[in-house]
XYZ file of C-alpha atoms in Angstrom:
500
model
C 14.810 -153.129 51.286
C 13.385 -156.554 52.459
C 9.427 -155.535 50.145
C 12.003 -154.780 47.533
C 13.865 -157.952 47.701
C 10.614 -159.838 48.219
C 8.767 -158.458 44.814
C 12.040 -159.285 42.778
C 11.745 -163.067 44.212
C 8.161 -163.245 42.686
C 8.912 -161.616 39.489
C 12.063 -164.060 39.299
C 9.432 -167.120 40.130
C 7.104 -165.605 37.106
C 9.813 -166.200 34.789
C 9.141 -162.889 32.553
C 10.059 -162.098 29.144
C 11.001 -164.028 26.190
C 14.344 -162.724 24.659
C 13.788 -160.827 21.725
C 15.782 -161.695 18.524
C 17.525 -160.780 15.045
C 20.737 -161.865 13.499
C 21.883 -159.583 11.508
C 24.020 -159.865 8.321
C 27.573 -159.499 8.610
C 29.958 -157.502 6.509
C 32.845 -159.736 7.118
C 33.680 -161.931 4.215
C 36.740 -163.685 5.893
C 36.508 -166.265 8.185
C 37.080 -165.735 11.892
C 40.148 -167.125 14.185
C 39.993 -167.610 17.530
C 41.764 -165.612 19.659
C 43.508 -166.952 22.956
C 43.052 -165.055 25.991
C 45.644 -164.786 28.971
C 44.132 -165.379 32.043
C 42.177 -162.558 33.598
C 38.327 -161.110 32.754
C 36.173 -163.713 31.892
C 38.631 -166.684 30.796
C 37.447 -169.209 28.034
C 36.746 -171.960 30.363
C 34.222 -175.096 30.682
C 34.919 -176.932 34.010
C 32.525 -179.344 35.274
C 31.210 -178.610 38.632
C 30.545 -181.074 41.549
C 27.494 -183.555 41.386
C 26.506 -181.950 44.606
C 26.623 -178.188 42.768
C 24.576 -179.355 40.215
C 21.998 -180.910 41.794
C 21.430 -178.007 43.769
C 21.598 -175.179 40.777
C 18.308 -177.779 39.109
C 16.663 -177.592 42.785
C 17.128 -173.815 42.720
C 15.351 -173.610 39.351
C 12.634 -176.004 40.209
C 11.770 -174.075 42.892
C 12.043 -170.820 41.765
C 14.938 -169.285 43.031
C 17.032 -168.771 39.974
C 15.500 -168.666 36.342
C 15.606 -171.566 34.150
C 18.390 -172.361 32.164
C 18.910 -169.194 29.792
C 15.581 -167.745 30.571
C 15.143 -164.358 30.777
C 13.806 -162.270 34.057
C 13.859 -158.535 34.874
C 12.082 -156.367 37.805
C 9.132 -154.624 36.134
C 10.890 -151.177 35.393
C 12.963 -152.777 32.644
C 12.371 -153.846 29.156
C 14.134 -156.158 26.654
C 14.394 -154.338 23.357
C 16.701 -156.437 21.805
C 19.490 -158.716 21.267
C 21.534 -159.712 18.516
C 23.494 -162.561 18.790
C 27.247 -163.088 18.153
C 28.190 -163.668 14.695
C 31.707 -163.759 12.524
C 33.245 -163.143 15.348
C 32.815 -166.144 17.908
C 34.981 -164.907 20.564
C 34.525 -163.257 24.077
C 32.461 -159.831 23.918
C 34.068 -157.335 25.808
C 33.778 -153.530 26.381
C 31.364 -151.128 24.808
C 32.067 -147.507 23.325
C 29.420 -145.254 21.940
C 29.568 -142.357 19.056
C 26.807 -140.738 17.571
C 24.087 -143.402 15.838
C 27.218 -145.745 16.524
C 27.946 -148.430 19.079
C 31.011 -150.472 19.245
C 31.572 -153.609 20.727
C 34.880 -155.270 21.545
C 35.043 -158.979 20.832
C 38.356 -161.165 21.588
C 38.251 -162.185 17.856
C 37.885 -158.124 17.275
C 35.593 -155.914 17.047
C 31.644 -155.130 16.154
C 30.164 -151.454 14.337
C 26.201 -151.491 15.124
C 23.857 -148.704 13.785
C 21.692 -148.396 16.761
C 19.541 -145.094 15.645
C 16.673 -147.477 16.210
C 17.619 -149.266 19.719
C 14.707 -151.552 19.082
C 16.433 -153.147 16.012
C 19.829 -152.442 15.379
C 22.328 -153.026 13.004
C 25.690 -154.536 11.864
C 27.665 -152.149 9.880
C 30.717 -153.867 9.718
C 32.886 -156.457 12.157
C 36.452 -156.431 12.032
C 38.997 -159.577 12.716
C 41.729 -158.734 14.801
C 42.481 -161.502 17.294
C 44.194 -160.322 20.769
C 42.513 -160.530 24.100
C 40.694 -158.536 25.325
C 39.894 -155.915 22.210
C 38.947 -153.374 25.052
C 37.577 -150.886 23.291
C 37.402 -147.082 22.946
C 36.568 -144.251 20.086
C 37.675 -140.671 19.979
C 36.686 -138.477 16.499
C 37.562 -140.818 13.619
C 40.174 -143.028 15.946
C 39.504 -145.911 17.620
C 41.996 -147.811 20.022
C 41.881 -151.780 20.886
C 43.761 -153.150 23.283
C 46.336 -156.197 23.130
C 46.829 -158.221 26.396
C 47.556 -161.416 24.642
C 50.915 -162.313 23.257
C 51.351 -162.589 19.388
C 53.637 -163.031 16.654
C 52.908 -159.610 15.290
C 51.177 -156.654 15.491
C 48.856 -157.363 12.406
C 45.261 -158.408 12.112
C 46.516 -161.926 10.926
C 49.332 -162.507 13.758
C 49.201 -165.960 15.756
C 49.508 -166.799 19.329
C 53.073 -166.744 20.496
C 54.918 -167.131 24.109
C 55.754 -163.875 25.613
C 59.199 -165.565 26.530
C 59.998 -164.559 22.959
C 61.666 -161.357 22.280
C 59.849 -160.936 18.975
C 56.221 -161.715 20.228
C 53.874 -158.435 20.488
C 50.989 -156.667 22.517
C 50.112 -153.637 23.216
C 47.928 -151.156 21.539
C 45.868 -151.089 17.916
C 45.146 -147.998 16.416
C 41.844 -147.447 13.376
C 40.515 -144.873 10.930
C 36.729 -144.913 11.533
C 35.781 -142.021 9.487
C 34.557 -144.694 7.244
C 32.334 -147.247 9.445
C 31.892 -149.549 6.767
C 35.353 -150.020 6.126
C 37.829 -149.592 9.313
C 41.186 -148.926 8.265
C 44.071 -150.678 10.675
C 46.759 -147.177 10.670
C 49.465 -147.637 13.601
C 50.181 -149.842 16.298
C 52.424 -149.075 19.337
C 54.134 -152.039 21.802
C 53.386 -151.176 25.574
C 55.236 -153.001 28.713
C 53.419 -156.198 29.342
C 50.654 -155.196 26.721
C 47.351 -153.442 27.376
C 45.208 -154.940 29.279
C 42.554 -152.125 29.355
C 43.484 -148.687 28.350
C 41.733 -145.208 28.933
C 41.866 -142.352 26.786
C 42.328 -138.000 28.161
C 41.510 -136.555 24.910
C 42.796 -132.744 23.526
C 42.015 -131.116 20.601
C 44.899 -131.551 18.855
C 46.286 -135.111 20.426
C 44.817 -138.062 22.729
C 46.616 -139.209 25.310
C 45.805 -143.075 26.048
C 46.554 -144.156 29.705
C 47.403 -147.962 29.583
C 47.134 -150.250 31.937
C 48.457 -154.220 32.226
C 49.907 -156.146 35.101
C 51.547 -159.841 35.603
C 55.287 -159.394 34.926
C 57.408 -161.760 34.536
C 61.635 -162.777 34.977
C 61.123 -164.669 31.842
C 58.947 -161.710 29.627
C 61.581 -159.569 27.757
C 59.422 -156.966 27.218
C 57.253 -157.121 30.485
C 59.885 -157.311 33.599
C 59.006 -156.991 37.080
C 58.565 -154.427 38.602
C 55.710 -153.506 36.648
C 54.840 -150.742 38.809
C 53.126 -147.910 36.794
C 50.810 -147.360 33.261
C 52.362 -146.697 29.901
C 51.115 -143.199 28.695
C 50.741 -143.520 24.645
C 50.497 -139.434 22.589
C 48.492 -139.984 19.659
C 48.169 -136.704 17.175
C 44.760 -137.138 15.734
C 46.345 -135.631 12.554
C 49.200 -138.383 12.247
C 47.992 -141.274 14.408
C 50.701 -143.061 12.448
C 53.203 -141.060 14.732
C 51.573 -142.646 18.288
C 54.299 -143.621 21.144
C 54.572 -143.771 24.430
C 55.793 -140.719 25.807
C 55.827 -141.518 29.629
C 55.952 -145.069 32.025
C 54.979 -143.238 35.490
C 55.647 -145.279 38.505
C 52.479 -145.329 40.311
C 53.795 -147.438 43.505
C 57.160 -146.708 43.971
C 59.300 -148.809 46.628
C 62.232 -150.540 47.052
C 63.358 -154.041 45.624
C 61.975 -155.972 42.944
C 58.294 -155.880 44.013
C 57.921 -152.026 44.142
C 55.155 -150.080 46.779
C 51.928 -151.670 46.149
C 50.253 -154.185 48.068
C 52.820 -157.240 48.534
C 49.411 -160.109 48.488
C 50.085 -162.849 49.925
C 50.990 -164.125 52.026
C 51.615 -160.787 53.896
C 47.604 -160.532 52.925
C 46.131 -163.849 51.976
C 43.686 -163.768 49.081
C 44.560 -160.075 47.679
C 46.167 -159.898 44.293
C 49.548 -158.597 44.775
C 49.573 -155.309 43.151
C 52.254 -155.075 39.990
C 50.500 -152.948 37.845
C 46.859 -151.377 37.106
C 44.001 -153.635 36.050
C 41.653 -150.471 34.552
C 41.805 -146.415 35.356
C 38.745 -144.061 34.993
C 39.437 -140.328 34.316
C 37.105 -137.399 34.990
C 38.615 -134.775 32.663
C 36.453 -131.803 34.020
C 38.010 -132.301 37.108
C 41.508 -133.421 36.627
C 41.144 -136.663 38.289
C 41.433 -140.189 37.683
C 40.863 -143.160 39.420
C 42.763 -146.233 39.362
C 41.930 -150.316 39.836
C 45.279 -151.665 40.578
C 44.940 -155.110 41.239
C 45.850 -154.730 45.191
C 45.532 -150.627 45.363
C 42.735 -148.530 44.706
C 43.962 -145.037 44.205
C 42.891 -141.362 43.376
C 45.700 -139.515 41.055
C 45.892 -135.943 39.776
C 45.996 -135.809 35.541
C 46.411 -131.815 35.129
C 49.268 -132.672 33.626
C 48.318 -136.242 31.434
C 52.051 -137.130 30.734
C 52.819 -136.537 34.603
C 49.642 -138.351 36.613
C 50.498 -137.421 40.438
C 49.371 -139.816 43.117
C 46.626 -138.235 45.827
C 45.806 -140.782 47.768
C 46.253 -144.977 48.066
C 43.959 -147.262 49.996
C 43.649 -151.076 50.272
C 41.068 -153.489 51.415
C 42.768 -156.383 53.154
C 39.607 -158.348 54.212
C 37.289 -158.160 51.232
C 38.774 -156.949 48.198
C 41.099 -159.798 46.230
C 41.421 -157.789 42.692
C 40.667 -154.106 42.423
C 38.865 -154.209 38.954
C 37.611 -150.864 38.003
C 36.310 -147.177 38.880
C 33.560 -145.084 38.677
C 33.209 -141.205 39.993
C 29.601 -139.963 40.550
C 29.253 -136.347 38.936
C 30.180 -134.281 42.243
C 33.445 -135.988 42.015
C 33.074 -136.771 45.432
C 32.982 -140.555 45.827
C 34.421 -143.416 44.070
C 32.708 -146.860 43.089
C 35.804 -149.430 43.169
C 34.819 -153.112 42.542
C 36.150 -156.248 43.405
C 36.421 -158.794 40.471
C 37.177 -161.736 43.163
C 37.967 -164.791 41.186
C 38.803 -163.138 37.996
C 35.343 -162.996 36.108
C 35.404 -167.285 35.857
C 33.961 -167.982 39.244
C 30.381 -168.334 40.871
C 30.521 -165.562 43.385
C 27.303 -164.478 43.705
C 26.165 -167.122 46.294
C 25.659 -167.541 49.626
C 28.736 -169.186 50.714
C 30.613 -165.881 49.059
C 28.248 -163.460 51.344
C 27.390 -159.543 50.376
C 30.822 -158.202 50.779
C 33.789 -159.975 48.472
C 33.211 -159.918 44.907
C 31.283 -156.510 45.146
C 31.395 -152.818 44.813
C 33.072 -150.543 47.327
C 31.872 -147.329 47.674
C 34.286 -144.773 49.029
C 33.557 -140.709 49.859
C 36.532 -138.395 48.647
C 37.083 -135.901 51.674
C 39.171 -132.602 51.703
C 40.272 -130.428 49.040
C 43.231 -131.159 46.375
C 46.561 -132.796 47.357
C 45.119 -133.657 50.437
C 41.976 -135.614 49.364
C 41.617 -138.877 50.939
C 39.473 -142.186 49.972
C 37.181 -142.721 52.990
C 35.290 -146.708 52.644
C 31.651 -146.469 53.308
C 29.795 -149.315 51.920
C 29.552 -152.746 49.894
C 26.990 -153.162 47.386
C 26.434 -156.825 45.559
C 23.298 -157.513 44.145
C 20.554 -159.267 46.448
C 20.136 -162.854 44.347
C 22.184 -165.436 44.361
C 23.366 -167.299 41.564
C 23.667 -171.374 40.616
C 27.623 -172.767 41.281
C 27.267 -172.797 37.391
C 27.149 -169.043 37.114
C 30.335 -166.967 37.135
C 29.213 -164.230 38.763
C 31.180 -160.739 40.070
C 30.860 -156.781 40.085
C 32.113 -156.113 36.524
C 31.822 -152.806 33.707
C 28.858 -150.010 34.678
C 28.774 -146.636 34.367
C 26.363 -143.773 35.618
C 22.997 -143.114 34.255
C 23.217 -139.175 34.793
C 20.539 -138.024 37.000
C 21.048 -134.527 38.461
C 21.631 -134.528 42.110
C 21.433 -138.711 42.441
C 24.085 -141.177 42.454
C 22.771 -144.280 40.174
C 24.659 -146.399 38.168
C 23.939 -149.649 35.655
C 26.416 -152.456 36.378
C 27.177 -155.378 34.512
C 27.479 -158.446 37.063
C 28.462 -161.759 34.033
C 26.204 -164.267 34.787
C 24.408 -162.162 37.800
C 23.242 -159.943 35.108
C 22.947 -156.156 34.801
C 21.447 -153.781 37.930
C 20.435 -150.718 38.095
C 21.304 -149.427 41.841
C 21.461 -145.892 43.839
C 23.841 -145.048 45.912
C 23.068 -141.165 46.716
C 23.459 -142.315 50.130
C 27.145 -144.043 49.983
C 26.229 -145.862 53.623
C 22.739 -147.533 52.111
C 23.407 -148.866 48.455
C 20.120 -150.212 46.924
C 19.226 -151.783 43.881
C 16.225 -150.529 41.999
C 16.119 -152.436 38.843
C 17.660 -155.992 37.162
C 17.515 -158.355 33.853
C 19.368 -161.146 34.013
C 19.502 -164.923 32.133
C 19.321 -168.092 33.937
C 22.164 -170.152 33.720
C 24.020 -171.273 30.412
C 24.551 -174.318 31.887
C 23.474 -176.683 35.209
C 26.354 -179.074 35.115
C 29.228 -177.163 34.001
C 30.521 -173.888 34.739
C 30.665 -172.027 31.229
C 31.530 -168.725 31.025
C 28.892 -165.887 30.199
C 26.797 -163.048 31.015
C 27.016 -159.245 30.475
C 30.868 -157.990 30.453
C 29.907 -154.391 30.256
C 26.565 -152.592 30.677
C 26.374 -148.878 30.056
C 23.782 -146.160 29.611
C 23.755 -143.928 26.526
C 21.437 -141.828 25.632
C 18.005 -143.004 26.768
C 19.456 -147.022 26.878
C 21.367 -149.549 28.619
C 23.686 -151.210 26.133
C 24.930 -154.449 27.188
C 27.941 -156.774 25.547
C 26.713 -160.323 26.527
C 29.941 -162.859 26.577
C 28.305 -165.697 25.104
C 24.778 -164.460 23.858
C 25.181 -161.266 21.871
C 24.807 -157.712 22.336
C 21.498 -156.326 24.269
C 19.370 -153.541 24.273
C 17.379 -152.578 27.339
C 14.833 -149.547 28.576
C 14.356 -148.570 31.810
C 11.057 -146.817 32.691
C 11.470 -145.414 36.614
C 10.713 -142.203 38.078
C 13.953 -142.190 39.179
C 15.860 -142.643 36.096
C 13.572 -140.800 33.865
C 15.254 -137.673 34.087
C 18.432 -139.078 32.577
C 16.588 -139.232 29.296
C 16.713 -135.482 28.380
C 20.668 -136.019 28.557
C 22.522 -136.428 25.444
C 26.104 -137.564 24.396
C 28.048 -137.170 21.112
C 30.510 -139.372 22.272
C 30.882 -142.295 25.450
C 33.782 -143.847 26.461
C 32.529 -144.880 29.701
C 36.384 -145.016 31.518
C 36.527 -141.206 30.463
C 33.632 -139.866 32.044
C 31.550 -136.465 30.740
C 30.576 -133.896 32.980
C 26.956 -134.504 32.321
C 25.549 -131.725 33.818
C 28.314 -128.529 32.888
């Protein structure tokens, strides 16, 4: 570990790689509006930091220690293909999903088609304006679903900011024809209980099921009271997505009172989120299982039935973990990556004051056999460079590159990045590739860096917050094998059984 770490502090010094380049052409004719985010991932912010900060992130460059401002390194296993910056749609990038030739690429202004048949230079096919934090994105057929966690006046493309104290104001979930990717076709919309922050879809042949999940209630909300203790479950027949509801509102932490079961926060436990609803759930179809990020709660649920989602197990991390963020399985279905989004996505984590364990992964072993299953904590994992004062920083969207009989994963970290890590053994984590930026900015803290970084198909696919969407290779011995694997369809929060 410590020759590892070493080599990646000389290949930082050498400054590698210049970033490769190409804006494309838009299809958009109309101009864009900006949408306005609710606290939460990766707020719009610019904050100046202290004199003191600053001078020491233009120290850390001048010596070496971090990359220059907005200069590219990477460990030698990993190439920059590409990168298209943002375009009609100025916005936050957010999530990633993946179909066919087809990647798309949520933006809080809305959303992005690329061709990417040739990874080295891909290509807009169309961008779509739709303003409503975050846009999280997924695909399913000729469907795809966008997320609304930001309140509005309506539930159209054109709809305005509006206080959620208002009974008329909107969120909640987007449906679109893509059979046409040239020409997305807005076809149904459905209102969900404090909106959708993230969603997840448990697709069947003849309907899709899309778990939602949102959090902060609030006395004052109408349509988003307290307790806001469970996920909206939307039914959408792929024949007559026009018909979508919700069909269910399980409670996932029931309890007594106005606060429900989940964790109570602070100050019972100083620093954790108080748990009143789910920040992001990953399901693992082949297995009936699903994993949720709730805030204060990690949990582990049953989804044989996807209307009625049973509860397994629920653990908390009291010392480490503020904000359970989101989940990965491995392929055995045996352990669970949970990570810890400590100061919300708009913070500089990723420095020595923070230390290894808060804003970082948490990997935990699932032990014993069905109802009884229990999360057992093993390990952190954060990534072994620290980051300028100027760099929000945190474990943020990955997903497994599928390599039979290893546990690896790509992880977006914002500003820290993207790395490639193994963690076959869950006690001994290790990283074994990175690319990252230097900072945006040495005097100010401006939120950036890669929101979501996934692997599909032979390359990492990253959604850059403030400099575009990225294409990387990675050339390793021990993620070579994960070329030969192919997917029709990724939406990385519904994981494939790679390997049945």
């Amino acid at each position: 570990m410590t020759l590892l770490n070493n080599h990646r502090t000389r290949r930082r010094r050498l400054g590698v790689a210049a970033t490769a380049a190409g804006l494309l052409a838009a299809l958009l004719t109309a101009g864009p509006a900006v949408a306005t985010p609710d606290p939460g991932d990766a707020p719009v912010t610019s904050e100046k930091v202290s004199k003191s900060e600053a001078a020491e992130a233009r120290a850390a460059i001048a010596n070496g220690e971090i990359p220059g401002q907005d200069e590219i390194v990477h460990s030698d296993n990993i190439q920059h293909l590409a990168n298209i910056p943002k375009d009609a749609l100025p916005g936050t990038n957010s999530d990633l999903a993946f179909q066919g030739k087809y990647a798309f690429a949520g933006n809080y202004d809305g959303f992005r088609i690329f061709d990417i048949s040739n990874p080295k230079a891909p290509k807009t096919v169309s961008q779509v304006l739709c303003p409503g934090s975050q846009n999280d994105i997924t695909v399913s057929g000729d469907l795809l679903f966008l997320s609304t966690d930001s309140s509005r006046s309506d539930n159209s493309c054109s709809s305005t900011t509006q206080p959620a104290t208002e009974k008329s104001s909107w969120e909640g979930m987007k449906v679109f024809d893509i059979s046409d990717k040239k020409n997305p076709k807005y076809v149904a919309a459905v209102e969900t209980a404090c909106g959708s922050h993230t969603h997840t879809l448990v697709p069947e042949r003849k309907n899709v099921y899309i778990y939602v999940s949102s959090y902060s209630p609030s006395a004052t909300f109408p349509d988003c009271q307290p307790p806001h203790d469970g996920i909206s479950i939307i039914k959408v027949p792929r024949k007559a997505p026009e018909k979508a509801a919700v069909v269910n509102f399980p409670v996932l932490f029931p309890g007594e009172g106005a606060d429900g079961g989940g964790n109570p926060g602070g100050p019972t436990n100083p620093g954790v989120s108080k748990t009143t609803g789910c920040h992001d759930i990953t399901v693992l179809p082949s297995k009936d299982l699903a994993a949720g990020a709730c805030m204060g709660d990690g949990i582990l649920f049953s989804i044989k039935d996807p209307e009625n989602p049973k509860i397994i197990d629920q653990v908390q991390d009291n010392v480490n973990f503020a904000f359970w963020h989101s989940a990965s399985f491995n392929q055995k279905a045996n352990k669970v990556v949970f990570t810890d989004e400590l100061g919300g996505g708009g913070a500089a984590t990723c420095n020595e004051t923070v230390g290894p364990n808060r804003g970082a992964d948490g990997i935990y072993d699932i032990v014993g056999k069905g109802d009884k299953r229990k999360l057992v904590f093993k390990s952190y994992f954060k990534i072994p460079r620290h980051q300028a004062d100027t760099e929000n920083c945190v474990a943020h969207n990955g997903s497994l590159i599928p390599v039979k009989g290893k546990d690896i994963m790509v992880q977006a970290w914002y500003q820290g990045g993207i790395s490639v890590w193994d963690f076959t053994n869950s006690s001994k984590p290790k990283e074994i590739a990175f690319f990252e930026r230097g900072p945006l900015s040495t005097t100010t803290m401006v939120t950036g860096g890669s929101w979501s970084a996934y692997y599909y198909n032979g390359y990492i696919y990253s959604n850059d917050i403030a400099k575009g969407f990225d294409v990387l290779k990675i050339n390793d011995r021990r993620t070579d094998p994960a070329k030969k694997n192919r997917l029709g369809e990724l939406n990385v929060q519904t994981q494939p059984d790679y390997f049945d």
